[in-house]
Short mmCIF file of C-alpha atoms and ligand atoms in Angstrom, two decimals:
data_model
loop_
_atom_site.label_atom_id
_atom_site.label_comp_id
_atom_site.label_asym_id
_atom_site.label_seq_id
_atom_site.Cartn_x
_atom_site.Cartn_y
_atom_site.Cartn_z
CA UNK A 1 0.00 0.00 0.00
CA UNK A 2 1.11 3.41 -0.55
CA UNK A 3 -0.18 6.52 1.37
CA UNK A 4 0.14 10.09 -0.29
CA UNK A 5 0.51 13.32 1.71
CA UNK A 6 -3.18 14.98 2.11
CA UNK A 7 -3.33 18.48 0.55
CA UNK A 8 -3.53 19.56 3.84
CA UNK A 9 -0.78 18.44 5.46
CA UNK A 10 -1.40 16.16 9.21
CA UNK A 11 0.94 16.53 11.58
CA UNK A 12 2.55 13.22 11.38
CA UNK A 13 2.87 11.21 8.65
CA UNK A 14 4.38 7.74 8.17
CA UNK A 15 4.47 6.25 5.04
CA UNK A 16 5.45 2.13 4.96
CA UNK A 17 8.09 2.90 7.94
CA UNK A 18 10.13 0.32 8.34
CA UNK A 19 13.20 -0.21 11.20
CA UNK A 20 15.12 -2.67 12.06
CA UNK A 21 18.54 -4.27 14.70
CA UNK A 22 20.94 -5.94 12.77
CA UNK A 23 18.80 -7.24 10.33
CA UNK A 24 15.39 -8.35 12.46
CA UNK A 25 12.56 -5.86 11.97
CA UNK A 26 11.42 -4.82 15.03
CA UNK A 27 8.60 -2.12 13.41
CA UNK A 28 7.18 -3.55 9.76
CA UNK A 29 5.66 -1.08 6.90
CA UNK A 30 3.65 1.22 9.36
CA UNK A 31 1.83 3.61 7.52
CA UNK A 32 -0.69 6.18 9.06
CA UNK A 33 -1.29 9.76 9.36
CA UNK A 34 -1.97 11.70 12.05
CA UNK A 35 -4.04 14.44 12.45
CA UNK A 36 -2.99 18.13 14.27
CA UNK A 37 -3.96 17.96 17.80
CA UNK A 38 -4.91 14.23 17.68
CA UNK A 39 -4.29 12.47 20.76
CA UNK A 40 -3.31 8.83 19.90
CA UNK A 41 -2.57 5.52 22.53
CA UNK A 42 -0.06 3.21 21.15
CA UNK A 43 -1.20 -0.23 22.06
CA UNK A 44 0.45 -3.79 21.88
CA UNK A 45 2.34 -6.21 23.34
CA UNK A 46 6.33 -6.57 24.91
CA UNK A 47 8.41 -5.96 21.84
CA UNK A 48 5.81 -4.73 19.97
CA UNK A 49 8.02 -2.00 18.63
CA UNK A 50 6.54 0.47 20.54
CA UNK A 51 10.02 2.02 22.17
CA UNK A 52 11.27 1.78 18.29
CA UNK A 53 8.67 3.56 16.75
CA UNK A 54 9.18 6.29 19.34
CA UNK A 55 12.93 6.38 19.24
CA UNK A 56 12.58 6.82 14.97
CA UNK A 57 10.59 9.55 15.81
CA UNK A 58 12.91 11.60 16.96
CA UNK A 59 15.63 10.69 15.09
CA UNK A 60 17.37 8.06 17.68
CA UNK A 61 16.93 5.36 15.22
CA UNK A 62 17.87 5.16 11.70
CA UNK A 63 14.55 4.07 9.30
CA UNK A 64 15.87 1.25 7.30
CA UNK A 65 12.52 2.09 5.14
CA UNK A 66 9.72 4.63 4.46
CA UNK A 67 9.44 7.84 5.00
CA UNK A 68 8.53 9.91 8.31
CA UNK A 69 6.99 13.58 7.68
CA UNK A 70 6.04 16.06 10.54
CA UNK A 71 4.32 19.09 9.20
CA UNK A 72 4.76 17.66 5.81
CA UNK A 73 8.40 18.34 6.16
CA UNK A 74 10.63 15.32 6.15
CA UNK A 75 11.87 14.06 9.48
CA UNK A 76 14.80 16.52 10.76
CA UNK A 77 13.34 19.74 9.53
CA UNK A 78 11.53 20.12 12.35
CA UNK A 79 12.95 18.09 14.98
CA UNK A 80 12.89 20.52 17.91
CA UNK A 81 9.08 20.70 17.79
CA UNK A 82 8.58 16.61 19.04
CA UNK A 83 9.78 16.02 22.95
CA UNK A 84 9.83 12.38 23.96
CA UNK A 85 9.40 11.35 27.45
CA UNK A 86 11.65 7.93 27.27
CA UNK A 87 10.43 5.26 28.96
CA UNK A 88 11.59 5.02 32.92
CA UNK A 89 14.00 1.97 32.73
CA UNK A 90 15.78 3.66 29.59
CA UNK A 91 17.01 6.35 31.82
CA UNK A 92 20.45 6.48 33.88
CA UNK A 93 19.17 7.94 37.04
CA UNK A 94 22.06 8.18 38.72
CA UNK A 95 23.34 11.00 36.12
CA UNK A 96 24.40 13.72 38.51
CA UNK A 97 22.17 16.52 37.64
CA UNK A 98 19.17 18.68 39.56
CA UNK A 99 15.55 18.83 38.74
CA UNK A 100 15.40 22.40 37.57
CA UNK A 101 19.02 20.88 35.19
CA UNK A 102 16.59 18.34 33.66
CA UNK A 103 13.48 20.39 33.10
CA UNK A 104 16.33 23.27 31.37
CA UNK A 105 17.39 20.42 28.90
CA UNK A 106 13.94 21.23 27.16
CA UNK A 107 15.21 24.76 26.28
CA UNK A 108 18.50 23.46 24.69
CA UNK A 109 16.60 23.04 21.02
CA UNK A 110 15.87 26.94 21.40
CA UNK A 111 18.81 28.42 22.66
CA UNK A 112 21.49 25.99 20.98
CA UNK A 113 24.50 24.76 23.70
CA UNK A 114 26.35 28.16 23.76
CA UNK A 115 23.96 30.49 24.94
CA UNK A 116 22.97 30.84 28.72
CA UNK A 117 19.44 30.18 29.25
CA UNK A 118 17.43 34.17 29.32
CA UNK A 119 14.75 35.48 31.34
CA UNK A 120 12.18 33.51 29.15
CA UNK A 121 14.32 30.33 29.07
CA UNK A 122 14.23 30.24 33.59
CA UNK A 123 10.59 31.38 33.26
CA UNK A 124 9.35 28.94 31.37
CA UNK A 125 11.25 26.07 33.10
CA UNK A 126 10.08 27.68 36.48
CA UNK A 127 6.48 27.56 35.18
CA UNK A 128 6.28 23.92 33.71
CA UNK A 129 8.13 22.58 37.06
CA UNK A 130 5.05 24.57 38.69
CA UNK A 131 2.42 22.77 36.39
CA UNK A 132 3.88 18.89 36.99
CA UNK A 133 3.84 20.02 41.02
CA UNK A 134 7.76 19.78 41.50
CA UNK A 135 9.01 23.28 41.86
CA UNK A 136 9.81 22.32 45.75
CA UNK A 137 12.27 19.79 44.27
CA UNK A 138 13.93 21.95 41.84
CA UNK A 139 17.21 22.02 43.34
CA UNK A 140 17.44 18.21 44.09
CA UNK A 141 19.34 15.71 42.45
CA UNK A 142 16.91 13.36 40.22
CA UNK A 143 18.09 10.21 41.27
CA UNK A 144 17.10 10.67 44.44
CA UNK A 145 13.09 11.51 43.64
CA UNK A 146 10.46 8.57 43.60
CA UNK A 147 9.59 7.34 40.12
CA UNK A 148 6.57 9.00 39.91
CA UNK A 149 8.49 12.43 40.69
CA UNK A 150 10.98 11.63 38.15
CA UNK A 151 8.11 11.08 35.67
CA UNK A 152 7.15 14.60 36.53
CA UNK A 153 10.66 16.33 35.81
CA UNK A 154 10.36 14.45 32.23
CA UNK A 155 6.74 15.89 31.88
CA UNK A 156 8.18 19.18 33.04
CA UNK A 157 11.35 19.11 30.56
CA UNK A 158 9.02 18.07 27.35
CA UNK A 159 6.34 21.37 28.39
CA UNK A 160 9.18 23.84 28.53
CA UNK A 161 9.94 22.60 25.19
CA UNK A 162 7.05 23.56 24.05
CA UNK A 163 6.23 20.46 21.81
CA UNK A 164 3.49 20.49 18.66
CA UNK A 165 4.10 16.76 19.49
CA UNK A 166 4.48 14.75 22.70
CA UNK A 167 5.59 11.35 22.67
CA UNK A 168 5.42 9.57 25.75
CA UNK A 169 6.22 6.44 26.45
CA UNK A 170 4.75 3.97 28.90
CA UNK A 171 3.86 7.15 31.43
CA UNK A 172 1.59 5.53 33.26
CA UNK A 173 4.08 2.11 34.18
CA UNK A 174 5.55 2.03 37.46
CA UNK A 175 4.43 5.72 38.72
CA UNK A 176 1.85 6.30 41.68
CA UNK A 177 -1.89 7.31 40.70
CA UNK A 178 -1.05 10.97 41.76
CA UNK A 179 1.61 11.14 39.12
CA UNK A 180 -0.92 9.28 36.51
CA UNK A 181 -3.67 11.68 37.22
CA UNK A 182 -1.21 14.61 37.04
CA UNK A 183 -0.24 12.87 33.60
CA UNK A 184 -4.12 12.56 32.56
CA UNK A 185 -4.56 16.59 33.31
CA UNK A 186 -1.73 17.32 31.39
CA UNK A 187 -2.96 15.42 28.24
CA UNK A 188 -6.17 17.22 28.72
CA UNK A 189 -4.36 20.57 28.77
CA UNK A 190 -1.91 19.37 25.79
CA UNK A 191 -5.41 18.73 24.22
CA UNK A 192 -7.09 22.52 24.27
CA UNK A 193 -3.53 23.75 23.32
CA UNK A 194 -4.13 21.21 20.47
CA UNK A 195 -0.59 19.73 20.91
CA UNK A 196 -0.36 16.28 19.20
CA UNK A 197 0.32 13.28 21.67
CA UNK A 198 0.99 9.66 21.13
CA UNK A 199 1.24 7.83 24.50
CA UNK A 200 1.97 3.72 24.61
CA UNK A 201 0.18 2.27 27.06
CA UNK A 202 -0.39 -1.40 28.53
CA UNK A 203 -3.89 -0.16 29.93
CA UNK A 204 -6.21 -0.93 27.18
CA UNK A 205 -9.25 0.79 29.39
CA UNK A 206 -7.40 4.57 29.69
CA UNK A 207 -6.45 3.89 25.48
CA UNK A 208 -10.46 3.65 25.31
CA UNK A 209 -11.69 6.29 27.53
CA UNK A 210 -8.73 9.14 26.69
CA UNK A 211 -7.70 9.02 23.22
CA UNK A 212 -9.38 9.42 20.11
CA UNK A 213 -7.19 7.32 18.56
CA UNK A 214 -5.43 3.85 18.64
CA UNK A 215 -2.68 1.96 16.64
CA UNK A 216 -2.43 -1.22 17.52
CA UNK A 217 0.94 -2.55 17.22
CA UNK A 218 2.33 -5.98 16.85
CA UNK A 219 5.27 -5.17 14.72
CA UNK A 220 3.33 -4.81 11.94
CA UNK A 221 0.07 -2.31 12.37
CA UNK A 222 -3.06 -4.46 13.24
CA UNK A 223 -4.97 -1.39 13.14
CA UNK A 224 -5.23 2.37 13.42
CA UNK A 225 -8.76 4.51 14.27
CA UNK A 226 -11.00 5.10 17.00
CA UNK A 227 -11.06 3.11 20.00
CA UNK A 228 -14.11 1.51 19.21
CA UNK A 229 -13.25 0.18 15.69
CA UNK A 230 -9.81 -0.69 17.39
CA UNK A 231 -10.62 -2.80 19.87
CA UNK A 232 -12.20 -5.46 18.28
CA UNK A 233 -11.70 -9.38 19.38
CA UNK A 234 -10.41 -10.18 16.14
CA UNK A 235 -7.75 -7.34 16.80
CA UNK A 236 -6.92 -7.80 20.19
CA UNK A 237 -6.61 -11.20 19.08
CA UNK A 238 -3.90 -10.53 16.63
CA UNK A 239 -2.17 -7.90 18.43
CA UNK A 240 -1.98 -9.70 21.46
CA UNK A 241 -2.29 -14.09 20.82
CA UNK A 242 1.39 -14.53 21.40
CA UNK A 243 1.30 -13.48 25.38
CA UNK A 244 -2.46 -14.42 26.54
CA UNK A 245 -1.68 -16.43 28.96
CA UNK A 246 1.01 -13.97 30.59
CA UNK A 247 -0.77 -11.90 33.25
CA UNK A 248 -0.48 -8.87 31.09
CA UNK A 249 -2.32 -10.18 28.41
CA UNK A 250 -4.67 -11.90 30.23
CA UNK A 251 -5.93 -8.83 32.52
CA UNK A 252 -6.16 -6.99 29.36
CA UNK A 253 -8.55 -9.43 27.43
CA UNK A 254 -10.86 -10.29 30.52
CA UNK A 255 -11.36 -6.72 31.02
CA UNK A 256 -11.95 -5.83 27.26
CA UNK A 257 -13.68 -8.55 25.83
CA UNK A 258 -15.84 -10.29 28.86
CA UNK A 259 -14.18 -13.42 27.80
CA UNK A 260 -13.15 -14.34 31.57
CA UNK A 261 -13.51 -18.27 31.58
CA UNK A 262 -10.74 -18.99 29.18
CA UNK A 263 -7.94 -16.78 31.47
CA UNK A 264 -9.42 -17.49 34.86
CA UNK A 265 -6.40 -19.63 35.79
P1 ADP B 301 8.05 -2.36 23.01
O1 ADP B 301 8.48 -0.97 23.41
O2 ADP B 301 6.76 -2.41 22.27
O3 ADP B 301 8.05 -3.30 24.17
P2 ADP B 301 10.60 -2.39 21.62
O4 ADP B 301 10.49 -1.31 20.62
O5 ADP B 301 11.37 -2.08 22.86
O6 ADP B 301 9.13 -2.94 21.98
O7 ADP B 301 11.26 -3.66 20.96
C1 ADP B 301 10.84 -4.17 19.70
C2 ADP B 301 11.76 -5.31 19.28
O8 ADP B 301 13.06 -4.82 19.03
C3 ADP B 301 11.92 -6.38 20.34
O9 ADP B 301 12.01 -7.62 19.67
C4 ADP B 301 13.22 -6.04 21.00
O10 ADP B 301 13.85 -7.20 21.51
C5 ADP B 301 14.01 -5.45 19.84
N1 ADP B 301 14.97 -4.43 20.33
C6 ADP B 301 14.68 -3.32 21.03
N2 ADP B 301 15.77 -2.58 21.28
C7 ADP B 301 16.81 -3.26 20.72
C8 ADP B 301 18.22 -3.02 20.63
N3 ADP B 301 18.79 -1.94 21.15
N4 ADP B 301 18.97 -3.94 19.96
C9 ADP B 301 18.40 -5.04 19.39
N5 ADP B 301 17.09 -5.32 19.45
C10 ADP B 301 16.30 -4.45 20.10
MG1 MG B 302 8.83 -0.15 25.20
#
């Protein structure tokens, strides 16, 4: 299949992306487009490809094949305007450097290495540590927050750069519920600023209920639309066959489907 860039161009476009390690293709001919201001869960499985979608997205990964366009631009041209939030375990904590460091980091597309951060830069930082809650912590090292703080500094770093898209992965893994509804607000407040967001997720119920959009993700794309045409049997089938009998997999068909007496055990 071969996708064409609308006259109006989407935000995001991916067209037959392809990427691979050493051969073995971890993401297969994904092809969608995203809309301005859509807010889109990434769904599917342990080594789905959903860390190496992300990473291609912002350039840490090479695309063996296709093309990736953000404003209709090819990938590069506009590479400041995409944060990513890695996810937690991809992170060195123990990197010496303070809260109010991190959230700076954000600026560094604006201002370029050389230049000290200005007025704006220290406002800006101060106002998005403000936002996630952590200003208190802003002169504390970040390995020594909780993870759901730490989540916050990333969420605070991405706002001051003042994304048109947010990429987050797995925010809601391994962070307390205060941190996940802090999270939820600020995809609600990324959504009136229309901000583009693509968030993977292992929580099939919070894809439904806050995005408008899924792509379901086994390598290859098992499908791509609204929740509801999404989350089909027959896709959740696909997407997910390989690890239903791993807790994981198993919580998340019982609670979409209703089909508890098969995974009981
Ligand atoms: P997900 O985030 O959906 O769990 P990943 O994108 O992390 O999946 O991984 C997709 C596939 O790529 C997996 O098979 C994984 O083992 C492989 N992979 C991920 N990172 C690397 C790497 N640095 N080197 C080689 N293979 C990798
Ligand atoms: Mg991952």
């Amino acid at each position: 299949m071969s996708t064409t860039i609308a006259e109006t161009p989407a935000r995001l476009d991916l067209e037959e992306v392809t990427i691979s390690y050493n051969g073995k293709t971890a993401v297969d001919h994904i092809s969608i487009q995203i809309a301005h201001g859509d807010q889109v869960a990434i769904v599917g499985p342990n080594g789905a490809g959903k860390s190496t979608l992300f990473k291609a997205l912002v350039g840490l990964l090479p695309v063996q094949h296709g093309k990736i366009f953000i404003h209709g631009q090819p990938l590069g041209h506009h590479q400041d305007c995409v944060a990513y939030i890695p996810q937690r375990e991809e992170v060195d904590w123990r990197f010496p450097v303070t809260v109010s460091d991190v959230v700076m980091m954000g600026r560094y597309g604006k201002f370029g290495w050389l230049r000290q951060p200005d007025k704006t830069d220290k406002a800006i930082v101060l106002q998005s540590m403000e936002q996630m809650g952590i200003a208190a912590l802003r002169t504390r090292p970040i390995g020594e927050l909780s993870g759901g703080q730490q989540q916050r500094v990333f969420l605070a770093r991405a706002l001051a750069q003042e994304p048109h898209i947010l990429l987050m992965d797995e925010p809601f893994t391994g962070v307390d519920v205060s941190t996940q509804e802090t999270t939820l607000r600020l995809l609600s407040d990324l959504k009136s600023a229309g901000v583009t967001v693509l968030v993977s997720t292992h929580d099939l119920n919070m894809a439904a209920s806050e995005f408008n959009q899924v792509l379901l993700l086994n390598r290859k794309m098992i499908a791509f639309g609204s929740p509801q045409e999404v989350f089909t049997s027959q896709n959740l089938k696909a997407a997910f066959s390989g690890q239903l009998l791993n807790l994981e997999g198993a919580v998340v068909v019982d609670q979409c489907c209703g089909n508890d007496e098969e995974h009981s055990h």
